[in-house]
mmCIF file of C-alpha atoms and ligand atoms in Angstrom:
data_model
loop_
_atom_site.group_PDB
_atom_site.id
_atom_site.type_symbol
_atom_site.label_atom_id
_atom_site.label_comp_id
_atom_site.label_asym_id
_atom_site.label_seq_id
_atom_site.Cartn_x
_atom_site.Cartn_y
_atom_site.Cartn_z
ATOM 1 C CA UNK A 1 -236.443 140.528 44.686
ATOM 2 C CA UNK A 2 -238.600 142.116 41.979
ATOM 3 C CA UNK A 3 -237.493 145.572 40.704
ATOM 4 C CA UNK A 4 -240.072 148.163 40.884
ATOM 5 C CA UNK A 5 -241.131 150.792 38.003
ATOM 6 C CA UNK A 6 -243.099 153.579 39.562
ATOM 7 C CA UNK A 7 -244.754 155.707 36.477
ATOM 8 C CA UNK A 8 -246.344 158.864 37.475
ATOM 9 C CA UNK A 9 -248.396 160.386 34.473
ATOM 10 C CA UNK A 10 -248.914 163.852 35.863
ATOM 11 C CA UNK A 11 -252.302 165.409 35.785
ATOM 12 C CA UNK A 12 -253.870 162.134 34.260
ATOM 13 C CA UNK A 13 -257.178 162.234 35.989
ATOM 14 C CA UNK A 14 -259.920 164.474 34.713
ATOM 15 C CA UNK A 15 -263.663 164.938 34.645
ATOM 16 C CA UNK A 16 -266.383 164.087 32.347
ATOM 17 C CA UNK A 17 -265.920 165.999 28.818
ATOM 18 C CA UNK A 18 -269.266 166.514 27.184
ATOM 19 C CA UNK A 19 -267.400 166.508 23.650
ATOM 20 C CA UNK A 20 -266.485 162.844 24.601
ATOM 21 C CA UNK A 21 -269.961 162.056 25.437
ATOM 22 C CA UNK A 22 -269.186 162.246 29.083
ATOM 23 C CA UNK A 23 -266.129 160.423 29.237
ATOM 24 C CA UNK A 24 -262.870 161.546 30.652
ATOM 25 C CA UNK A 25 -259.808 161.792 28.347
ATOM 26 C CA UNK A 26 -258.512 158.609 29.923
ATOM 27 C CA UNK A 27 -261.877 156.893 29.441
ATOM 28 C CA UNK A 28 -262.043 158.188 25.897
ATOM 29 C CA UNK A 29 -258.647 157.049 24.780
ATOM 30 C CA UNK A 30 -257.551 154.029 23.019
ATOM 31 C CA UNK A 31 -254.925 152.352 25.224
ATOM 32 C CA UNK A 32 -254.588 148.678 24.851
ATOM 33 C CA UNK A 33 -251.318 148.537 26.700
ATOM 34 C CA UNK A 34 -252.388 150.291 29.926
ATOM 35 C CA UNK A 35 -255.833 148.189 29.853
ATOM 36 C CA UNK A 36 -253.789 144.927 29.727
ATOM 37 C CA UNK A 37 -251.730 145.935 32.638
ATOM 38 C CA UNK A 38 -255.107 146.913 34.460
ATOM 39 C CA UNK A 39 -256.405 143.505 33.567
ATOM 40 C CA UNK A 40 -253.541 141.617 34.701
ATOM 41 C CA UNK A 41 -252.950 143.583 37.885
ATOM 42 C CA UNK A 42 -254.822 144.868 40.860
ATOM 43 C CA UNK A 43 -256.279 148.448 40.710
ATOM 44 C CA UNK A 44 -258.029 151.077 42.951
ATOM 45 C CA UNK A 45 -258.570 154.703 43.542
ATOM 46 C CA UNK A 46 -256.487 156.963 45.523
ATOM 47 C CA UNK A 47 -256.674 160.500 47.206
ATOM 48 C CA UNK A 48 -253.011 161.535 46.635
ATOM 49 C CA UNK A 49 -253.106 163.496 49.983
ATOM 50 C CA UNK A 50 -256.492 163.014 51.556
ATOM 51 C CA UNK A 51 -260.021 163.178 50.885
ATOM 52 C CA UNK A 52 -260.993 166.577 49.653
ATOM 53 C CA UNK A 53 -257.275 167.825 49.477
ATOM 54 C CA UNK A 54 -256.553 169.622 46.117
ATOM 55 C CA UNK A 55 -252.850 169.103 46.019
ATOM 56 C CA UNK A 56 -250.091 170.622 44.141
ATOM 57 C CA UNK A 57 -247.538 168.268 42.246
ATOM 58 C CA UNK A 58 -244.734 168.629 44.819
ATOM 59 C CA UNK A 59 -247.080 167.822 47.837
ATOM 60 C CA UNK A 60 -248.791 164.851 45.941
ATOM 61 C CA UNK A 61 -245.546 163.401 45.093
ATOM 62 C CA UNK A 62 -244.164 163.578 48.693
ATOM 63 C CA UNK A 63 -247.207 162.001 49.884
ATOM 64 C CA UNK A 64 -247.248 159.101 47.475
ATOM 65 C CA UNK A 65 -243.711 158.276 48.029
ATOM 66 C CA UNK A 66 -244.523 158.161 51.854
ATOM 67 C CA UNK A 67 -243.402 161.590 53.176
ATOM 68 C CA UNK A 68 -245.194 163.420 56.016
ATOM 69 C CA UNK A 69 -245.928 166.677 54.324
ATOM 70 C CA UNK A 70 -246.691 168.424 57.510
ATOM 71 C CA UNK A 71 -242.997 167.730 58.393
ATOM 72 C CA UNK A 72 -241.251 167.417 54.887
ATOM 73 C CA UNK A 73 -242.825 169.963 52.797
ATOM 74 C CA UNK A 74 -240.992 173.442 52.849
ATOM 75 C CA UNK A 75 -241.925 175.261 49.696
ATOM 76 C CA UNK A 76 -241.475 174.415 45.950
ATOM 77 C CA UNK A 77 -238.374 176.625 45.504
ATOM 78 C CA UNK A 78 -235.971 174.004 46.792
ATOM 79 C CA UNK A 79 -237.549 171.432 44.529
ATOM 80 C CA UNK A 80 -237.161 173.398 41.544
ATOM 81 C CA UNK A 81 -233.688 174.613 42.487
ATOM 82 C CA UNK A 82 -232.399 170.932 42.976
ATOM 83 C CA UNK A 83 -233.977 170.027 39.743
ATOM 84 C CA UNK A 84 -232.016 172.745 38.004
ATOM 85 C CA UNK A 85 -228.777 171.503 39.258
ATOM 86 C CA UNK A 86 -228.124 173.691 42.219
ATOM 87 C CA UNK A 87 -226.614 171.810 45.274
ATOM 88 C CA UNK A 88 -228.204 172.950 48.287
ATOM 89 C CA UNK A 89 -227.429 173.261 51.875
ATOM 90 C CA UNK A 90 -229.561 172.866 54.996
ATOM 91 C CA UNK A 91 -230.616 176.495 55.970
ATOM 92 C CA UNK A 92 -230.531 177.826 52.270
ATOM 93 C CA UNK A 93 -233.753 179.484 50.838
ATOM 94 C CA UNK A 94 -234.725 178.762 47.589
ATOM 95 C CA UNK A 95 -236.987 180.261 45.284
ATOM 96 C CA UNK A 96 -238.485 179.913 41.690
ATOM 97 C CA UNK A 97 -237.782 182.724 39.199
ATOM 98 C CA UNK A 98 -239.258 184.037 36.055
ATOM 99 C CA UNK A 99 -237.258 186.538 33.596
ATOM 100 C CA UNK A 100 -240.133 189.044 33.167
ATOM 101 C CA UNK A 101 -240.654 192.420 31.613
ATOM 102 C CA UNK A 102 -241.413 195.577 33.947
ATOM 103 C CA UNK A 103 -241.839 199.192 33.106
ATOM 104 C CA UNK A 104 -239.863 201.988 34.852
ATOM 105 C CA UNK A 105 -242.288 201.907 37.786
ATOM 106 C CA UNK A 106 -242.127 198.202 38.305
ATOM 107 C CA UNK A 107 -245.360 197.332 36.723
ATOM 108 C CA UNK A 108 -245.613 193.981 35.198
ATOM 109 C CA UNK A 109 -246.056 193.882 31.336
ATOM 110 C CA UNK A 110 -245.295 190.185 30.788
ATOM 111 C CA UNK A 111 -244.517 187.732 33.497
ATOM 112 C CA UNK A 112 -242.494 185.509 30.867
ATOM 113 C CA UNK A 113 -240.543 188.300 28.798
ATOM 114 C CA UNK A 114 -242.456 187.188 25.829
ATOM 115 C CA UNK A 115 -241.223 183.519 26.673
ATOM 116 C CA UNK A 116 -237.678 184.217 26.095
ATOM 117 C CA UNK A 117 -235.445 181.483 25.342
ATOM 118 C CA UNK A 118 -231.846 182.600 25.432
ATOM 119 C CA UNK A 119 -231.387 183.726 28.948
ATOM 120 C CA UNK A 120 -228.339 181.718 30.233
ATOM 121 C CA UNK A 121 -226.130 184.821 29.871
ATOM 122 C CA UNK A 122 -228.652 187.004 31.779
ATOM 123 C CA UNK A 123 -228.856 184.135 34.625
ATOM 124 C CA UNK A 124 -224.974 184.348 34.768
ATOM 125 C CA UNK A 125 -225.189 188.196 35.266
ATOM 126 C CA UNK A 126 -227.045 187.745 38.439
ATOM 127 C CA UNK A 127 -225.304 184.639 39.861
ATOM 128 C CA UNK A 128 -222.778 184.990 42.726
ATOM 129 C CA UNK A 129 -223.744 188.359 43.902
ATOM 130 C CA UNK A 130 -223.790 189.255 47.684
ATOM 131 C CA UNK A 131 -226.294 191.276 49.491
ATOM 132 C CA UNK A 132 -225.485 192.292 53.016
ATOM 133 C CA UNK A 133 -224.126 188.945 54.192
ATOM 134 C CA UNK A 134 -226.077 186.720 52.048
ATOM 135 C CA UNK A 135 -224.718 184.931 48.995
ATOM 136 C CA UNK A 136 -227.160 184.553 46.140
ATOM 137 C CA UNK A 137 -226.912 182.004 43.434
ATOM 138 C CA UNK A 138 -229.129 181.932 40.445
ATOM 139 C CA UNK A 139 -229.268 179.066 37.810
ATOM 140 C CA UNK A 140 -231.417 178.779 34.376
ATOM 141 C CA UNK A 141 -234.028 176.217 34.147
ATOM 142 C CA UNK A 142 -235.652 176.260 30.957
ATOM 143 C CA UNK A 143 -236.415 179.286 28.878
ATOM 144 C CA UNK A 144 -237.571 182.049 31.016
ATOM 145 C CA UNK A 145 -237.524 180.017 34.005
ATOM 146 C CA UNK A 146 -234.801 180.343 36.677
ATOM 147 C CA UNK A 147 -233.924 179.224 40.288
ATOM 148 C CA UNK A 148 -232.605 181.469 43.208
ATOM 149 C CA UNK A 149 -230.928 180.279 46.321
ATOM 150 C CA UNK A 150 -229.977 182.569 49.224
ATOM 151 C CA UNK A 151 -227.077 181.254 51.313
ATOM 152 C CA UNK A 152 -225.903 182.589 54.891
ATOM 153 C CA UNK A 153 -226.980 183.020 58.384
ATOM 154 C CA UNK A 154 -230.343 184.095 59.632
ATOM 155 C CA UNK A 155 -232.664 183.077 56.677
ATOM 156 C CA UNK A 156 -236.297 182.145 56.697
ATOM 157 C CA UNK A 157 -238.501 180.545 54.062
ATOM 158 C CA UNK A 158 -241.679 181.888 55.293
ATOM 159 C CA UNK A 159 -242.028 184.854 52.827
ATOM 160 C CA UNK A 160 -244.477 186.189 50.118
ATOM 161 C CA UNK A 161 -243.897 186.334 46.449
ATOM 162 C CA UNK A 162 -242.537 189.245 44.557
ATOM 163 C CA UNK A 163 -244.176 187.887 41.578
ATOM 164 C CA UNK A 164 -247.779 189.221 41.586
ATOM 165 C CA UNK A 165 -248.889 186.416 39.295
ATOM 166 C CA UNK A 166 -250.848 188.731 37.026
ATOM 167 C CA UNK A 167 -249.974 191.678 34.678
ATOM 168 C CA UNK A 168 -250.599 195.460 34.623
ATOM 169 C CA UNK A 169 -249.951 195.839 38.327
ATOM 170 C CA UNK A 170 -246.779 196.565 40.417
ATOM 171 C CA UNK A 171 -244.554 193.852 41.574
ATOM 172 C CA UNK A 172 -245.279 192.875 45.361
ATOM 173 C CA UNK A 173 -242.926 193.506 47.959
ATOM 174 C CA UNK A 174 -241.754 190.262 49.711
ATOM 175 C CA UNK A 175 -242.944 190.361 53.373
ATOM 176 C CA UNK A 176 -242.736 187.673 56.051
ATOM 177 C CA UNK A 177 -245.415 185.515 56.410
ATOM 178 C CA UNK A 178 -245.271 185.133 60.038
ATOM 179 C CA UNK A 179 -243.988 187.739 62.693
ATOM 180 C CA UNK A 180 -240.321 186.922 62.851
ATOM 181 C CA UNK A 181 -237.164 188.860 62.392
ATOM 182 C CA UNK A 182 -235.348 186.217 60.065
ATOM 183 C CA UNK A 183 -238.386 186.523 57.759
ATOM 184 C CA UNK A 184 -238.255 190.179 57.811
ATOM 185 C CA UNK A 185 -234.437 189.848 57.044
ATOM 186 C CA UNK A 186 -234.953 187.297 54.253
ATOM 187 C CA UNK A 187 -237.772 189.313 52.495
ATOM 188 C CA UNK A 188 -235.561 192.321 52.639
ATOM 189 C CA UNK A 189 -232.735 190.632 50.813
ATOM 190 C CA UNK A 190 -235.202 189.272 48.231
ATOM 191 C CA UNK A 191 -236.665 192.812 47.642
ATOM 192 C CA UNK A 192 -233.187 194.126 47.255
ATOM 193 C CA UNK A 193 -232.127 191.264 44.940
ATOM 194 C CA UNK A 194 -234.992 191.883 42.593
ATOM 195 C CA UNK A 195 -234.375 195.566 42.294
ATOM 196 C CA UNK A 196 -230.754 194.820 41.645
ATOM 197 C CA UNK A 197 -231.819 192.290 39.016
ATOM 198 C CA UNK A 198 -233.654 195.115 37.115
ATOM 199 C CA UNK A 199 -230.685 197.463 37.435
ATOM 200 C CA UNK A 200 -228.448 194.719 35.973
ATOM 201 C CA UNK A 201 -230.787 193.459 33.324
ATOM 202 C CA UNK A 202 -232.339 196.383 32.101
ATOM 203 C CA UNK A 203 -228.830 197.807 30.680
ATOM 204 C CA UNK A 204 -228.086 194.533 28.831
ATOM 205 C CA UNK A 205 -227.501 195.020 25.270
ATOM 206 C CA UNK A 206 -229.337 191.744 24.417
ATOM 207 C CA UNK A 207 -232.643 193.397 26.140
ATOM 208 C CA UNK A 208 -231.959 196.757 24.259
ATOM 209 C CA UNK A 209 -231.883 194.798 20.844
ATOM 210 C CA UNK A 210 -235.142 192.986 21.944
ATOM 211 C CA UNK A 211 -236.865 196.215 22.487
ATOM 212 C CA UNK A 212 -235.655 197.426 18.913
ATOM 213 C CA UNK A 213 -237.223 194.354 17.654
ATOM 214 C CA UNK A 214 -240.466 194.853 19.301
ATOM 215 C CA UNK A 215 -239.961 191.932 21.862
ATOM 216 C CA UNK A 216 -240.382 191.978 25.496
ATOM 217 C CA UNK A 217 -237.120 192.538 27.124
ATOM 218 C CA UNK A 218 -236.113 190.189 30.083
ATOM 219 C CA UNK A 219 -235.333 193.092 32.522
ATOM 220 C CA UNK A 220 -236.133 191.630 35.790
ATOM 221 C CA UNK A 221 -236.125 188.338 37.661
ATOM 222 C CA UNK A 222 -239.595 188.033 39.602
ATOM 223 C CA UNK A 223 -239.313 185.478 42.318
ATOM 224 C CA UNK A 224 -241.965 183.346 44.216
ATOM 225 C CA UNK A 225 -242.298 179.837 46.114
ATOM 226 C CA UNK A 226 -239.694 180.412 48.754
ATOM 227 C CA UNK A 227 -238.696 177.584 50.897
ATOM 228 C CA UNK A 228 -236.090 176.865 53.525
ATOM 229 C CA UNK A 229 -234.169 173.727 52.674
ATOM 230 C CA UNK A 230 -234.389 170.701 55.213
ATOM 231 C CA UNK A 231 -232.613 167.599 54.107
ATOM 232 C CA UNK A 232 -235.388 164.745 53.683
ATOM 233 C CA UNK A 233 -234.886 161.283 55.071
ATOM 234 C CA UNK A 234 -233.523 159.486 52.041
ATOM 235 C CA UNK A 235 -235.737 156.936 50.065
ATOM 236 C CA UNK A 236 -233.019 154.444 50.566
ATOM 237 C CA UNK A 237 -232.941 154.794 54.523
ATOM 238 C CA UNK A 238 -236.813 154.675 54.513
ATOM 239 C CA UNK A 239 -237.090 151.672 52.168
ATOM 240 C CA UNK A 240 -233.831 150.023 51.779
ATOM 241 C CA UNK A 241 -234.263 150.453 47.961
ATOM 242 C CA UNK A 242 -231.766 152.101 45.623
ATOM 243 C CA UNK A 243 -233.644 154.362 43.626
ATOM 244 C CA UNK A 244 -233.404 156.495 40.527
ATOM 245 C CA UNK A 245 -235.585 159.048 38.857
ATOM 246 C CA UNK A 246 -236.242 159.840 35.162
ATOM 247 C CA UNK A 247 -238.219 163.010 34.541
ATOM 248 C CA UNK A 248 -237.928 165.869 31.879
ATOM 249 C CA UNK A 249 -239.279 168.739 34.010
ATOM 250 C CA UNK A 250 -236.941 170.503 36.872
ATOM 251 C CA UNK A 251 -239.536 170.079 39.687
ATOM 252 C CA UNK A 252 -239.639 166.427 39.233
ATOM 253 C CA UNK A 253 -235.789 165.872 39.037
ATOM 254 C CA UNK A 254 -235.581 167.860 42.147
ATOM 255 C CA UNK A 255 -238.408 165.877 44.064
ATOM 256 C CA UNK A 256 -236.180 162.784 43.194
ATOM 257 C CA UNK A 257 -232.862 164.339 44.105
ATOM 258 C CA UNK A 258 -234.364 165.579 47.369
ATOM 259 C CA UNK A 259 -235.501 162.024 48.112
ATOM 260 C CA UNK A 260 -231.793 160.979 47.676
ATOM 261 C CA UNK A 261 -232.596 159.468 44.174
ATOM 262 C CA UNK A 262 -230.088 159.654 41.460
ATOM 263 C CA UNK A 263 -231.540 161.993 38.401
ATOM 264 C CA UNK A 264 -230.827 159.773 35.246
ATOM 265 C CA UNK A 265 -230.422 161.800 32.082
ATOM 266 C CA UNK A 266 -232.419 160.452 29.143
ATOM 267 C CA UNK A 267 -232.150 162.143 25.649
ATOM 268 C CA UNK A 268 -235.090 164.042 24.105
ATOM 269 C CA UNK A 269 -237.208 164.262 27.199
ATOM 270 C CA UNK A 270 -238.617 167.823 27.628
ATOM 271 C CA UNK A 271 -241.184 167.738 30.466
ATOM 272 C CA UNK A 272 -243.659 168.821 27.819
ATOM 273 C CA UNK A 273 -246.157 166.897 25.351
ATOM 274 C CA UNK A 274 -243.433 166.462 22.668
ATOM 275 C CA UNK A 275 -241.237 164.522 25.076
ATOM 276 C CA UNK A 276 -239.708 161.149 23.972
ATOM 277 C CA UNK A 277 -241.660 158.583 26.180
ATOM 278 C CA UNK A 278 -240.248 155.520 24.177
ATOM 279 C CA UNK A 279 -236.656 156.704 25.459
ATOM 280 C CA UNK A 280 -237.951 157.226 28.885
ATOM 281 C CA UNK A 281 -239.038 153.566 29.048
ATOM 282 C CA UNK A 282 -236.133 152.250 27.471
ATOM 283 C CA UNK A 283 -234.090 154.178 30.002
ATOM 284 C CA UNK A 284 -235.876 153.064 32.886
ATOM 285 C CA UNK A 285 -235.549 149.551 31.847
ATOM 286 C CA UNK A 286 -231.903 149.553 31.170
ATOM 287 C CA UNK A 287 -231.283 151.412 34.595
ATOM 288 C CA UNK A 288 -232.627 148.349 36.444
ATOM 289 C CA UNK A 289 -229.097 146.768 36.361
ATOM 290 C CA UNK A 290 -228.065 149.404 38.717
ATOM 291 C CA UNK A 291 -231.282 150.108 40.563
ATOM 292 C CA UNK A 292 -233.946 148.588 42.633
ATOM 293 C CA UNK A 293 -236.628 151.354 42.232
ATOM 294 C CA UNK A 294 -236.985 153.655 39.265
ATOM 295 C CA UNK A 295 -239.483 156.796 39.546
ATOM 296 C CA UNK A 296 -240.432 157.722 36.114
ATOM 297 C CA UNK A 297 -242.401 160.913 35.495
ATOM 298 C CA UNK A 298 -244.372 161.758 32.652
ATOM 299 C CA UNK A 299 -245.588 165.495 32.492
ATOM 300 C CA UNK A 300 -247.491 166.172 29.241
ATOM 301 C CA UNK A 301 -251.141 165.242 30.157
ATOM 302 C CA UNK A 302 -251.019 167.925 32.850
ATOM 303 C CA UNK A 303 -249.790 170.485 30.609
ATOM 304 C CA UNK A 304 -252.318 169.911 27.955
ATOM 305 C CA UNK A 305 -255.074 169.937 30.722
ATOM 306 C CA UNK A 306 -253.967 173.352 31.869
ATOM 307 C CA UNK A 307 -254.293 174.637 28.484
ATOM 308 C CA UNK A 308 -258.003 173.199 28.129
ATOM 309 C CA UNK A 309 -256.841 171.023 25.344
ATOM 310 C CA UNK A 310 -258.887 167.626 26.211
ATOM 311 C CA UNK A 311 -258.213 166.326 22.611
ATOM 312 C CA UNK A 312 -254.496 166.742 23.022
ATOM 313 C CA UNK A 313 -254.706 165.006 26.366
ATOM 314 C CA UNK A 314 -256.668 162.016 25.103
ATOM 315 C CA UNK A 315 -253.910 161.740 22.118
ATOM 316 C CA UNK A 316 -250.946 162.095 24.587
ATOM 317 C CA UNK A 317 -252.162 159.258 26.585
ATOM 318 C CA UNK A 318 -252.432 157.121 23.502
ATOM 319 C CA UNK A 319 -249.060 158.159 22.727
ATOM 320 C CA UNK A 320 -247.978 157.077 26.293
ATOM 321 C CA UNK A 321 -249.910 153.823 26.087
ATOM 322 C CA UNK A 322 -247.865 152.992 22.676
ATOM 323 C CA UNK A 323 -244.766 153.614 24.565
ATOM 324 C CA UNK A 324 -245.648 150.894 27.360
ATOM 325 C CA UNK A 325 -245.732 147.924 25.065
ATOM 326 C CA UNK A 326 -242.258 146.624 26.208
ATOM 327 C CA UNK A 327 -243.566 146.455 29.490
ATOM 328 C CA UNK A 328 -246.108 143.875 28.986
ATOM 329 C CA UNK A 329 -244.006 140.842 29.098
ATOM 330 C CA UNK A 330 -241.617 141.983 31.501
ATOM 331 C CA UNK A 331 -240.923 139.447 34.501
ATOM 332 C CA UNK A 332 -239.616 140.102 37.886
ATOM 333 C CA UNK A 333 -240.696 143.642 37.715
ATOM 334 C CA UNK A 334 -243.576 145.332 39.751
ATOM 335 C CA UNK A 335 -245.159 147.953 37.577
ATOM 336 C CA UNK A 336 -247.174 150.857 39.207
ATOM 337 C CA UNK A 337 -248.990 153.381 37.237
ATOM 338 C CA UNK A 338 -250.731 156.285 38.759
ATOM 339 C CA UNK A 339 -251.027 160.060 38.780
ATOM 340 C CA UNK A 340 -249.990 162.722 41.368
ATOM 341 C CA UNK A 341 -253.833 164.488 40.926
ATOM 342 C CA UNK A 342 -256.585 165.005 38.485
ATOM 343 C CA UNK A 343 -256.196 168.240 36.076
ATOM 344 C CA UNK A 344 -259.573 169.130 34.816
ATOM 345 C CA UNK A 345 -259.565 170.270 31.272
ATOM 346 C CA UNK A 346 -262.408 172.402 31.762
ATOM 347 C CA UNK A 347 -261.305 174.056 34.845
ATOM 348 C CA UNK A 348 -257.561 174.019 33.882
ATOM 349 C CA UNK A 349 -256.419 173.374 37.114
ATOM 350 C CA UNK A 350 -255.928 170.602 39.740
ATOM 351 C CA UNK A 351 -258.871 169.179 41.609
ATOM 352 C CA UNK A 352 -259.332 167.076 44.697
ATOM 353 C CA UNK A 353 -260.714 164.137 42.813
ATOM 354 C CA UNK A 354 -259.035 160.699 43.575
ATOM 355 C CA UNK A 355 -257.106 159.171 40.806
ATOM 356 C CA UNK A 356 -256.607 155.721 39.341
ATOM 357 C CA UNK A 357 -253.733 153.287 40.281
ATOM 358 C CA UNK A 358 -252.675 149.840 39.023
ATOM 359 C CA UNK A 359 -249.981 147.708 40.401
ATOM 360 C CA UNK A 360 -249.063 144.689 38.208
ATOM 361 C CA UNK A 361 -246.408 142.110 39.145
ATOM 362 C CA UNK A 362 -245.790 138.497 39.370
ATOM 363 C CA UNK A 363 -247.289 136.480 42.063
ATOM 364 C CA UNK A 364 -250.037 139.435 43.062
ATOM 365 C CA UNK A 365 -253.567 139.325 42.338
ATOM 366 C CA UNK A 366 -255.667 140.457 39.475
ATOM 367 C CA UNK A 367 -259.113 141.829 39.884
ATOM 368 C CA UNK A 368 -262.292 142.213 37.631
ATOM 369 C CA UNK A 369 -261.128 145.596 36.263
ATOM 370 C CA UNK A 370 -260.419 145.591 32.639
ATOM 371 C CA UNK A 371 -259.832 149.226 31.964
ATOM 372 C CA UNK A 372 -257.464 151.621 33.393
ATOM 373 C CA UNK A 373 -259.639 154.870 34.103
ATOM 374 C CA UNK A 374 -261.226 156.736 36.771
ATOM 375 C CA UNK A 375 -264.304 154.913 37.133
ATOM 376 C CA UNK A 376 -263.469 151.286 36.297
ATOM 377 C CA UNK A 377 -260.598 151.560 38.860
ATOM 378 C CA UNK A 378 -262.846 152.579 41.545
ATOM 379 C CA UNK A 379 -264.152 148.726 41.481
ATOM 380 C CA UNK A 380 -260.636 147.420 41.999
ATOM 381 C CA UNK A 381 -259.296 145.125 44.735
ATOM 382 C CA UNK A 382 -257.227 147.909 46.287
ATOM 383 C CA UNK A 383 -260.306 149.841 47.118
ATOM 384 C CA UNK A 384 -259.931 153.544 47.866
ATOM 385 C CA UNK A 385 -256.584 154.419 49.331
ATOM 386 C CA UNK A 386 -254.614 157.345 50.270
ATOM 387 C CA UNK A 387 -251.288 158.345 48.650
ATOM 388 C CA UNK A 388 -249.631 157.490 52.026
ATOM 389 C CA UNK A 389 -250.875 153.794 51.653
ATOM 390 C CA UNK A 390 -249.027 153.186 48.331
ATOM 391 C CA UNK A 391 -245.523 152.619 49.358
ATOM 392 C CA UNK A 392 -246.374 150.160 52.339
ATOM 393 C CA UNK A 393 -248.534 148.067 49.694
ATOM 394 C CA UNK A 394 -245.448 148.059 47.452
ATOM 395 C CA UNK A 395 -242.949 147.165 50.140
ATOM 396 C CA UNK A 396 -245.447 144.278 51.154
ATOM 397 C CA UNK A 397 -245.516 143.008 47.434
ATOM 398 C CA UNK A 398 -241.821 142.794 47.428
ATOM 399 C CA UNK A 399 -241.861 140.831 50.483
ATOM 400 C CA UNK A 400 -239.985 143.584 52.329
ATOM 401 C CA UNK A 401 -242.496 144.522 55.198
ATOM 402 C CA UNK A 402 -241.967 144.117 58.788
ATOM 403 C CA UNK A 403 -244.197 141.404 60.809
ATOM 404 C CA UNK A 404 -246.278 143.260 63.287
ATOM 405 C CA UNK A 405 -246.803 141.422 66.425
ATOM 406 C CA UNK A 406 -245.481 137.932 67.047
HETATM 407 ZN ZN1 ZN B 501 -248.824 167.235 38.927
#
């Protein structure tokens, strides 16, 4: 059976950029390897979730991997928490957190505490506390980011954010999003935790020193994106494929792990544009001795688009393309390349546009499309599909689909 390398180039799609003569960054990029793969394989465009739906990365990934988001999406917090290395149990509530700066009246001065880096000690100070009967775990992500997990009886994930997502206003009080006692209880724990984080962190010598140096102190942990953990049916159970994930950023490791994939470490991957794409490709190819399916996530294009950096996005696509050279001659390998959504450099945000997809393998069609980009792939053999269609097509190309009827 062929193996599958499934590459998601996060936020790859875009809208026409006037500085590129109306081309998208993908259309404007020099990308001979992506174009060769498109020429040798089948292409199409895909609505990651559905027509007109502007998806977050988490929802888009679940949909593309064949999970019903109405049943299996429960907030971003759990995905980040698992990605940062916290072991979650069914019934836990997990949240994303930012070490931030507030004044004495809890007005937000900086949501990232001046993008503070050395927060490991601060995360440890908050880890393991108990509020009422709930145990709280805090784990550092990267820089100012952390994950928070609440464990105990009677919790609910449908609660609002404490992080107001803007500065110069007071932090919000978490509230239940639906009228329920569990939500009220969970929100009260979260509010107490955030206040307590301020009491502990504002006294720390590290923060006093930062203030003396004119830097923002990391004097509070602001939380958002709560979700109650539900164990997903595993990828292995769904498709009978032994799968692993290679990703630099916590969310994507977490998505893979919550689907039951092993998260494989690869050196010098950062989840940012400076990531080492060569190492990711090498890591994926060497992992096939142990796995049938590798999900490889590359984040850089999305980060650059959210900064409005269309030139940087084009150059990042060219960097990725160079790293794909070892894939061109591979046999017994089904290569899938797509993205989880369009990120518009002008809007600095996700849009609902469909995205290009290519599938290349032994003994499958090639179509007339010679370039891997948004407009060219719209004419491809796969047509216009939805995220939920992708895995059934792959399973059939692998010769594993069940015969319907007799
Ligand atoms: Zn994304």
